[in-house]
Short mmCIF file of C-alpha atoms in Angstrom, two decimals:
data_model
loop_
_atom_site.label_atom_id
_atom_site.label_comp_id
_atom_site.label_asym_id
_atom_site.label_seq_id
_atom_site.Cartn_x
_atom_site.Cartn_y
_atom_site.Cartn_z
CA MET A 1 93.13 -80.25 125.68
CA ALA A 2 90.95 -78.46 128.21
CA GLY A 3 92.31 -78.07 131.71
CA LYS A 4 90.55 -79.00 134.92
CA VAL A 5 88.36 -76.83 137.11
CA PHE A 6 89.52 -76.97 140.72
CA PHE A 7 89.61 -75.15 143.99
CA SER A 8 92.27 -75.21 146.68
CA VAL A 9 91.68 -73.82 150.16
CA THR A 10 93.03 -74.02 153.67
CA MET A 11 90.39 -75.33 156.09
CA SER A 12 90.36 -75.50 159.88
CA LEU A 13 89.71 -78.87 161.49
CA ASP A 14 86.20 -77.65 162.30
CA GLY A 15 85.50 -76.83 158.66
CA PHE A 16 86.06 -73.09 158.26
CA ILE A 17 88.03 -71.41 155.45
CA ALA A 18 87.86 -67.92 156.98
CA PRO A 19 87.13 -66.46 160.40
CA GLU A 20 83.80 -64.84 161.15
CA PRO A 21 83.87 -61.50 159.32
CA VAL A 22 84.11 -58.22 161.19
CA PRO A 23 82.14 -55.18 160.00
CA VAL A 24 84.21 -53.39 157.38
CA GLU A 25 82.34 -50.14 156.69
CA ASP A 26 85.36 -48.06 157.53
CA GLY A 27 87.92 -50.45 156.08
CA LEU A 28 89.18 -53.56 157.84
CA LEU A 29 92.80 -52.54 157.95
CA THR A 30 92.72 -48.83 158.73
CA PRO A 31 95.08 -47.98 161.60
CA ALA A 32 92.09 -46.91 163.73
CA ARG A 33 90.74 -50.46 163.64
CA GLN A 34 93.94 -52.29 164.62
CA ASP A 35 93.08 -52.29 168.34
CA ASP A 36 89.46 -53.32 167.86
CA PRO A 37 89.15 -56.74 169.58
CA ASP A 38 87.06 -58.09 166.68
CA VAL A 39 89.77 -57.11 164.19
CA ARG A 40 92.46 -58.61 166.40
CA ARG A 41 90.47 -61.84 166.74
CA TRP A 42 89.93 -61.99 162.97
CA THR A 43 93.60 -61.33 162.23
CA ALA A 44 94.83 -63.88 164.77
CA GLN A 45 92.47 -66.56 163.46
CA TRP A 46 93.31 -65.83 159.84
CA ALA A 47 97.02 -66.01 160.67
CA ALA A 48 96.59 -69.32 162.52
CA LEU A 49 94.77 -70.79 159.52
CA GLN A 50 97.23 -69.56 156.88
CA GLN A 51 100.36 -69.90 159.02
CA TRP A 52 101.70 -72.85 157.03
CA GLN A 53 102.15 -70.61 153.97
CA PHE A 54 104.03 -67.70 155.53
CA PRO A 55 107.52 -69.25 155.79
CA LEU A 56 107.47 -70.79 152.29
CA ARG A 57 109.90 -69.75 149.61
CA PHE A 58 107.03 -69.60 147.10
CA THR A 59 104.97 -67.24 149.30
CA ARG A 60 107.93 -64.93 149.76
CA GLU A 61 108.55 -64.85 146.00
CA ASN A 62 104.90 -64.43 145.06
CA LEU A 63 104.25 -61.61 147.53
CA LYS A 64 107.70 -60.02 146.89
CA LEU A 65 108.68 -60.42 150.54
CA GLY A 66 112.30 -61.08 149.68
CA GLU A 67 114.77 -63.93 149.25
CA GLY A 68 114.88 -67.17 151.18
CA GLY A 69 112.09 -69.16 152.74
CA GLU A 70 111.46 -72.82 153.38
CA GLU A 71 111.54 -75.43 150.66
CA GLY A 72 109.98 -78.88 150.85
CA ARG A 73 106.61 -80.45 150.17
CA ASP A 74 104.47 -77.55 151.45
CA ASP A 75 106.43 -75.20 149.22
CA ASP A 76 106.18 -77.53 146.21
CA ILE A 77 102.42 -77.85 146.66
CA ALA A 78 101.90 -74.08 146.95
CA ARG A 79 104.01 -73.57 143.81
CA GLU A 80 102.30 -76.37 141.85
CA THR A 81 98.88 -74.92 142.71
CA PHE A 82 100.00 -71.55 141.38
CA GLU A 83 101.66 -72.93 138.26
CA ARG A 84 98.75 -75.13 137.15
CA THR A 85 96.40 -72.13 137.25
CA GLY A 86 95.83 -70.41 133.90
CA ALA A 87 92.89 -68.27 135.06
CA SER A 88 90.72 -67.83 138.15
CA VAL A 89 87.06 -67.24 138.93
CA MET A 90 86.24 -65.16 141.99
CA GLY A 91 83.14 -63.95 143.84
CA LYS A 92 82.40 -60.28 144.36
CA ARG A 93 82.93 -60.35 148.13
CA MET A 94 86.40 -61.86 147.87
CA PHE A 95 87.30 -59.31 145.22
CA ASP A 96 86.03 -56.39 147.34
CA LEU A 97 88.07 -57.52 150.35
CA GLY A 98 91.11 -58.31 148.21
CA GLU A 99 91.00 -54.98 146.40
CA GLN A 100 91.85 -53.39 149.77
CA ALA A 101 94.29 -56.04 150.95
CA TRP A 102 96.34 -57.28 147.97
CA PRO A 103 99.63 -55.61 147.17
CA GLN A 104 99.76 -53.58 143.94
CA GLU A 105 101.07 -56.70 142.21
CA ALA A 106 98.01 -58.80 142.99
CA PRO A 107 99.18 -62.39 143.63
CA PHE A 108 97.36 -64.08 140.70
CA HIS A 109 99.53 -63.14 137.69
CA THR A 110 96.81 -64.43 135.33
CA PRO A 111 93.34 -63.28 134.21
CA VAL A 112 90.76 -63.32 137.03
CA PHE A 113 87.04 -63.35 136.25
CA VAL A 114 84.98 -61.68 138.99
CA VAL A 115 81.29 -62.69 139.13
CA THR A 116 79.47 -59.50 140.07
CA HIS A 117 76.52 -57.26 139.26
CA THR A 118 78.91 -54.30 139.08
CA LYS A 119 79.76 -53.17 135.56
CA ARG A 120 83.38 -52.16 135.32
CA ASP A 121 86.15 -52.11 132.72
CA PRO A 122 88.92 -54.68 133.06
CA TRP A 123 91.39 -53.69 135.78
CA GLU A 124 94.97 -54.47 134.83
CA ARG A 125 97.53 -54.72 137.62
CA PRO A 126 101.31 -54.80 137.30
CA GLY A 127 102.67 -58.35 137.24
CA GLY A 128 100.12 -59.88 134.86
CA THR A 129 96.88 -59.97 136.87
CA THR A 130 93.88 -58.55 135.00
CA PHE A 131 90.48 -58.55 136.69
CA HIS A 132 87.52 -58.96 134.32
CA PHE A 133 84.03 -58.24 135.66
CA VAL A 134 81.39 -60.71 134.49
CA ASN A 135 77.73 -59.78 134.97
CA ASP A 136 75.92 -62.86 133.68
CA GLY A 137 76.65 -65.65 136.12
CA ILE A 138 79.13 -68.33 137.04
CA GLU A 139 78.80 -70.49 133.93
CA HIS A 140 79.72 -67.63 131.62
CA ALA A 141 82.58 -66.58 133.91
CA LEU A 142 83.84 -70.17 133.85
CA ASP A 143 83.65 -70.31 130.03
CA LEU A 144 85.68 -67.12 129.78
CA ALA A 145 88.20 -68.46 132.31
CA ARG A 146 88.53 -71.75 130.41
CA ASP A 147 89.33 -69.87 127.20
CA ALA A 148 91.76 -67.56 128.95
CA ALA A 149 93.53 -70.46 130.69
CA ALA A 150 94.56 -71.82 127.28
CA GLY A 151 94.82 -75.44 128.41
CA ARG A 152 96.00 -74.83 131.93
CA ASP A 153 93.58 -75.34 134.84
CA VAL A 154 90.93 -72.93 136.09
CA ARG A 155 90.92 -72.21 139.80
CA ILE A 156 87.75 -71.21 141.62
CA ALA A 157 89.58 -68.83 143.92
CA GLY A 158 86.75 -68.13 146.39
CA GLY A 159 85.09 -67.11 148.55
CA GLY A 160 83.11 -69.93 150.09
CA THR A 161 79.80 -69.10 148.43
CA THR A 162 81.32 -68.99 144.96
CA ILE A 163 83.16 -72.27 145.51
CA LEU A 164 79.98 -74.00 146.73
CA GLU A 165 77.94 -72.65 143.81
CA HIS A 166 80.38 -74.24 141.39
CA LEU A 167 80.60 -77.49 143.37
CA ASN A 168 76.82 -77.90 143.64
CA ALA A 169 76.40 -77.06 139.95
CA GLY A 170 78.70 -79.97 139.08
CA LEU A 171 81.32 -77.66 137.58
CA VAL A 172 84.30 -78.70 139.76
CA ASP A 173 86.51 -81.59 138.59
CA GLU A 174 88.68 -81.83 141.69
CA PHE A 175 89.67 -79.92 144.78
CA SER A 176 92.39 -79.70 147.39
CA ILE A 177 92.01 -78.92 151.05
CA THR A 178 94.96 -78.05 153.22
CA LEU A 179 93.73 -79.10 156.64
CA ALA A 180 95.21 -76.88 159.36
CA PRO A 181 95.43 -78.06 162.99
CA VAL A 182 93.31 -75.20 164.31
CA LEU A 183 89.76 -74.75 165.57
CA LEU A 184 88.01 -71.47 164.74
CA GLY A 185 84.59 -72.15 166.28
CA ALA A 186 82.86 -69.87 163.76
CA GLY A 187 83.43 -68.36 160.34
CA THR A 188 82.88 -69.20 156.68
CA ARG A 189 82.11 -72.89 156.47
CA LEU A 190 83.41 -74.44 153.23
CA PHE A 191 80.68 -77.05 152.83
CA ALA A 192 77.68 -75.09 154.17
CA GLY A 193 74.78 -76.02 151.88
CA VAL A 194 76.66 -78.69 149.93
CA ASP A 195 74.40 -80.99 147.91
CA ALA A 196 75.74 -84.15 149.56
CA SER A 197 73.27 -86.43 147.78
CA ARG A 198 74.74 -85.42 144.42
CA ILE A 199 78.46 -85.50 145.11
CA THR A 200 80.72 -88.49 145.59
CA LEU A 201 84.38 -87.94 146.39
CA GLU A 202 87.24 -90.06 145.17
CA PRO A 203 90.39 -89.59 147.24
CA ILE A 204 93.38 -88.84 145.01
CA ARG A 205 96.11 -87.89 147.47
CA SER A 206 96.62 -87.31 151.19
CA GLU A 207 99.98 -85.80 152.03
CA PRO A 208 100.95 -84.83 155.56
CA SER A 209 103.64 -82.28 156.20
CA SER A 210 104.97 -81.24 159.59
CA ARG A 211 102.35 -78.45 159.78
CA VAL A 212 99.26 -79.52 157.80
CA THR A 213 97.71 -82.29 155.73
CA HIS A 214 97.08 -81.75 152.02
CA LEU A 215 94.03 -83.66 150.77
CA THR A 216 92.97 -83.92 147.12
CA PHE A 217 89.68 -85.37 145.86
CA ALA A 218 88.09 -85.88 142.45
CA VAL A 219 84.40 -85.02 142.27
CA ARG A 220 81.98 -87.57 140.84
CA LEU A 221 78.35 -86.65 140.34
CA THR A 222 75.86 -89.24 141.50
CA GLY A 223 73.87 -90.50 138.57
CA ALA A 224 76.17 -88.76 136.07
CA MET B 1 101.08 -94.01 185.93
CA ALA B 2 97.73 -92.55 184.89
CA GLY B 3 96.67 -93.13 181.31
CA LYS B 4 95.49 -90.49 178.89
CA VAL B 5 91.95 -89.36 178.21
CA PHE B 6 91.21 -89.45 174.49
CA PHE B 7 88.51 -89.78 171.91
CA SER B 8 88.68 -91.36 168.48
CA VAL B 9 85.98 -90.84 165.87
CA THR B 10 85.41 -91.10 162.15
CA MET B 11 84.44 -87.72 160.69
CA SER B 12 83.16 -86.78 157.24
CA LEU B 13 85.05 -84.14 155.30
CA ASP B 14 82.25 -81.70 156.15
CA GLY B 15 82.63 -82.34 159.87
CA PHE B 16 79.95 -84.87 160.84
CA ILE B 17 80.47 -87.97 162.98
CA ALA B 18 76.94 -89.33 162.43
CA PRO B 19 74.13 -88.75 159.94
CA GLU B 20 71.12 -86.68 160.86
CA PRO B 21 69.07 -88.88 163.22
CA VAL B 22 65.76 -90.37 162.16
CA PRO B 23 62.85 -90.57 164.61
CA VAL B 24 63.18 -93.81 166.57
CA GLU B 25 59.96 -94.06 168.57
CA ASP B 26 59.16 -97.46 167.10
CA GLY B 27 62.76 -98.68 166.96
CA LEU B 28 65.20 -97.74 164.22
CA LEU B 29 65.86 -101.23 163.03
CA THR B 30 62.45 -102.89 163.12
CA PRO B 31 61.71 -104.66 159.84
CA ALA B 32 58.78 -102.26 159.24
CA ARG B 33 61.20 -99.32 159.10
CA GLN B 34 63.70 -100.81 156.64
CA ASP B 35 61.97 -99.30 153.60
CA ASP B 36 61.49 -95.88 155.18
CA PRO B 37 63.53 -93.47 153.00
CA ASP B 38 64.86 -91.70 156.12
CA VAL B 39 66.12 -94.98 157.56
CA ARG B 40 67.68 -95.92 154.22
CA ARG B 41 69.37 -92.52 153.98
CA TRP B 42 70.67 -92.84 157.56
CA THR B 43 71.97 -96.36 156.97
CA ALA B 44 73.64 -95.48 153.66
CA GLN B 45 75.34 -92.42 155.15
CA TRP B 46 76.44 -94.29 158.26
CA ALA B 47 77.87 -97.06 156.08
CA ALA B 48 79.71 -94.56 153.86
CA LEU B 49 81.26 -92.95 156.92
CA GLN B 50 82.31 -96.20 158.65
CA GLN B 51 83.11 -98.14 155.47
CA TRP B 52 86.86 -98.12 156.12
CA GLN B 53 86.36 -100.32 159.20
CA PHE B 54 84.18 -103.06 157.72
CA PRO B 55 86.86 -105.06 155.85
CA LEU B 56 89.41 -104.98 158.68
CA ARG B 57 90.59 -108.11 160.41
CA PHE B 58 90.20 -106.37 163.77
CA THR B 59 86.56 -105.43 163.08
CA ARG B 60 85.74 -108.98 162.06
CA GLU B 61 87.36 -110.35 165.23
CA ASN B 62 85.81 -107.76 167.53
CA LEU B 63 82.28 -108.18 166.17
CA LYS B 64 82.66 -111.96 165.79
CA LEU B 65 82.03 -111.77 162.06
CA GLY B 66 84.45 -114.58 161.33
CA GLU B 67 88.00 -115.23 160.18
CA GLY B 68 90.01 -113.21 157.70
CA GLY B 69 89.86 -109.54 156.87
CA GLU B 70 92.36 -106.96 155.75
CA GLU B 71 95.58 -106.25 157.61
CA GLY B 72 97.68 -103.11 157.27
CA ARG B 73 97.80 -99.66 158.80
CA ASP B 74 94.02 -99.14 159.08
CA ASP B 75 93.76 -102.47 160.87
CA ASP B 76 96.69 -101.68 163.17
CA ILE B 77 95.20 -98.33 164.11
CA ALA B 78 91.77 -99.81 164.86
CA ARG B 79 93.42 -102.50 167.01
CA GLU B 80 95.73 -100.04 168.81
CA THR B 81 92.75 -97.81 169.65
CA PHE B 82 90.96 -100.78 171.15
CA GLU B 83 93.97 -102.11 173.03
CA ARG B 84 94.97 -98.80 174.65
CA THR B 85 91.47 -98.42 176.09
CA GLY B 86 91.06 -99.58 179.70
CA ALA B 87 87.61 -98.03 180.21
CA SER B 88 85.16 -95.80 178.34
CA VAL B 89 82.83 -92.92 179.16
CA MET B 90 79.62 -92.68 177.14
CA GLY B 91 76.61 -90.36 176.91
CA LYS B 92 73.08 -91.56 177.53
CA ARG B 93 71.95 -91.15 173.92
CA MET B 94 74.76 -93.27 172.53
CA PHE B 95 74.03 -95.93 175.12
CA ASP B 96 70.30 -95.95 174.33
CA LEU B 97 70.96 -96.39 170.60
CA GLY B 98 73.70 -98.96 171.22
CA GLU B 99 71.60 -100.98 173.62
CA GLN B 100 69.39 -101.77 170.61
CA ALA B 101 72.13 -102.16 168.06
CA TRP B 102 75.15 -103.84 169.69
CA PRO B 103 75.50 -107.60 169.55
CA GLN B 104 75.12 -109.49 172.83
CA GLU B 105 78.87 -109.29 173.24
CA ALA B 106 79.01 -105.50 173.21
CA PRO B 107 82.22 -104.43 171.42
CA PHE B 108 83.96 -102.70 174.37
CA HIS B 109 85.23 -105.62 176.47
CA THR B 110 86.01 -103.21 179.35
CA PRO B 111 84.02 -101.20 181.90
CA VAL B 112 81.89 -98.45 180.31
CA PHE B 113 80.62 -95.53 182.40
CA VAL B 114 77.34 -94.12 181.08
CA VAL B 115 76.55 -90.53 182.12
CA THR B 116 72.80 -90.48 182.66
CA HIS B 117 70.00 -89.41 184.99
CA THR B 118 68.64 -92.98 184.89
CA LYS B 119 69.40 -95.03 188.00
CA ARG B 120 70.20 -98.59 187.06
CA ASP B 121 72.32 -101.45 188.38
CA PRO B 122 75.51 -102.32 186.48
CA TRP B 123 74.70 -104.29 183.33
CA GLU B 124 77.20 -107.02 182.67
CA ARG B 125 77.48 -108.40 179.13
CA PRO B 126 79.26 -111.53 177.97
CA GLY B 127 82.80 -110.82 176.75
CA GLY B 128 83.87 -108.43 179.49
CA THR B 129 81.79 -105.28 178.91
CA THR B 130 80.06 -103.95 182.02
CA PHE B 131 77.97 -100.78 181.78
CA HIS B 132 77.93 -98.64 184.93
CA PHE B 133 75.36 -95.87 185.19
CA VAL B 134 76.71 -92.64 186.69
CA ASN B 135 74.21 -90.03 187.85
CA ASP B 136 76.45 -87.19 189.03
CA GLY B 137 78.13 -85.79 185.95
CA ILE B 138 81.06 -86.24 183.60
CA GLU B 139 83.86 -85.50 186.06
CA HIS B 140 82.79 -88.27 188.41
CA ALA B 141 82.27 -90.67 185.50
CA LEU B 142 85.77 -89.84 184.31
CA ASP B 143 87.25 -90.44 187.78
CA LEU B 144 85.59 -93.83 187.94
CA ALA B 145 86.80 -94.66 184.43
CA ARG B 146 90.38 -93.62 185.29
CA ASP B 147 90.37 -95.95 188.29
CA ALA B 148 88.85 -98.81 186.29
CA ALA B 149 91.33 -98.35 183.44
CA ALA B 150 94.19 -99.21 185.82
CA GLY B 151 96.85 -97.29 183.93
CA ARG B 152 95.50 -97.83 180.44
CA ASP B 153 93.80 -94.93 178.62
CA VAL B 154 90.21 -93.74 179.02
CA ARG B 155 88.22 -93.31 175.83
CA ILE B 156 85.38 -90.83 175.61
CA ALA B 157 83.33 -93.09 173.37
CA GLY B 158 80.63 -90.58 172.36
CA GLY B 159 78.26 -89.28 171.26
CA GLY B 160 79.15 -85.85 169.99
CA THR B 161 77.68 -83.92 172.92
CA THR B 162 79.56 -85.98 175.49
CA ILE B 163 82.83 -85.64 173.60
CA LEU B 164 82.43 -81.86 173.32
CA GLU B 165 81.56 -81.52 177.00
CA HIS B 166 84.83 -83.23 177.92
CA LEU B 167 86.84 -81.27 175.35
CA ASN B 168 85.47 -77.88 176.44
CA ALA B 169 85.99 -78.79 180.10
CA GLY B 170 89.70 -79.33 179.39
CA LEU B 171 89.47 -83.03 180.26
CA VAL B 172 90.77 -84.47 176.96
CA ASP B 173 94.53 -85.04 176.54
CA GLU B 174 94.49 -86.01 172.88
CA PHE B 175 92.17 -87.15 170.14
CA SER B 176 92.16 -88.95 166.82
CA ILE B 177 89.99 -88.25 163.83
CA THR B 178 89.72 -90.67 160.96
CA LEU B 179 88.77 -88.36 158.11
CA ALA B 180 86.54 -90.15 155.59
CA PRO B 181 86.24 -88.93 151.98
CA VAL B 182 82.48 -88.41 152.20
CA LEU B 183 80.14 -85.44 152.50
CA LEU B 184 77.01 -85.90 154.61
CA GLY B 185 75.53 -82.39 154.38
CA ALA B 186 73.86 -82.70 157.80
CA GLY B 187 74.16 -84.72 160.98
CA THR B 188 75.98 -84.62 164.30
CA ARG B 189 78.77 -82.09 163.98
CA LEU B 190 81.82 -83.05 166.07
CA PHE B 191 82.95 -79.52 166.89
CA ALA B 192 79.55 -77.79 167.25
CA GLY B 193 79.95 -75.40 170.17
CA VAL B 194 83.68 -75.97 170.65
CA ASP B 195 85.37 -73.34 172.83
CA ALA B 196 87.93 -72.45 170.17
CA SER B 197 89.42 -69.61 172.20
CA ARG B 198 90.48 -72.06 174.89
CA ILE B 199 91.88 -74.93 172.85
CA THR B 200 95.12 -75.12 170.91
CA LEU B 201 95.92 -78.26 168.93
CA GLU B 202 99.34 -79.75 168.50
CA PRO B 203 99.52 -82.15 165.54
CA ILE B 204 101.01 -85.48 166.61
CA ARG B 205 100.46 -87.71 163.57
CA SER B 206 98.80 -87.61 160.16
CA GLU B 207 98.67 -91.01 158.46
CA PRO B 208 96.96 -91.53 155.13
CA SER B 209 95.77 -94.95 154.09
CA SER B 210 94.20 -95.84 150.77
CA ARG B 211 90.72 -95.11 152.17
CA VAL B 212 91.02 -92.45 154.89
CA THR B 213 93.42 -90.17 156.74
CA HIS B 214 94.12 -90.74 160.45
CA LEU B 215 94.86 -87.49 162.30
CA THR B 216 95.99 -87.28 165.93
CA PHE B 217 96.26 -84.10 167.99
CA ALA B 218 97.30 -83.24 171.53
CA VAL B 219 95.07 -80.70 173.27
CA ARG B 220 96.70 -77.68 174.90
CA LEU B 221 94.56 -75.29 176.92
CA THR B 222 95.20 -71.61 176.26
CA GLY B 223 96.50 -69.95 179.40
CA ALA B 224 96.99 -73.32 181.13
#
């Protein structure tokens, strides 16, 4: 049986899934940039958004940060999201940023299909993540991911543009938003350009934790 | 003891508290406009957003729609929001639209302070709502509302611009968002222009119902 196609993101209360980008010509995280106010603003906002994940046992395991960490519903949800995922689809921009930022054991541990114009051989990382570079569009990348997932679900990993392309094309079965109690004021807006006339949402779950609220929706296409 | 200053709105998942306005020169709700596709789009989107309130016992009572209606947590929350409110502050645009749309017994049943450049005598409605027109800004309107509320809370009723002015000025103690499982794609964005660097949110409650999720936050000012 084929798995579902989903995405799962953390969103600020004002609708952003990432802070406003800073110029990265010389590398976002080089030591020389650490004192740049734009980099500090970006880092602080990103940390505020993702804060709920840092103390979790699953995060510590997955990023090899060591033993311990909090258990509970947030941890279960982070782990379930990881475990249901058999393969991921990713946009070029997210890959380019991640290539600099992920640890050597990239945190996917499955095949990842990167939609890009760049031709490149598969890039195998220790720990089971292999990046495949797909040059002929999101539908082909999704087909490859479905095959690779072997019955588990396919996650549209990001970034925002890639998620919206899949959502507007009617390719997403359901999605989860972890709503964080922060305001960013600017950044990458998850639903910028959403085809609202085509998409109806059916609420599946709404689960508050002490830090965030986890919301899950099924996507129904109007007229489908 | 002084009450709190709060707002309480229903927001779409993509951040809108009202659909994109349609031109109203000849009156939004005149029979001639009912078949206008823009009016139909506005009405359908508004109904999708506010749908959770229609079946409630409180809504039926408050709008004199008759006996019956659903009880439960949504109903309790709608009633609590009404009962805590001793006075409201409202922007001119919301008043102008409401003046056409509210029933004769306007649904506030308390003093309402309208921030406007229009000079006008207080307008008393049956059922306890009196509109007062305040010509010297939001802070004075809020002072008058605090006095009138006599210890109960002051609600910033809307619209979006008026709510944001109060929030950015540090005048809001807490707020509630009822998050509806709909996407509007365009409209009045609640947090457009929010001063995110100044405002920190402290989650107070997150309560899912079968239709929506009720979120409440306290506002903390950075550096205050």
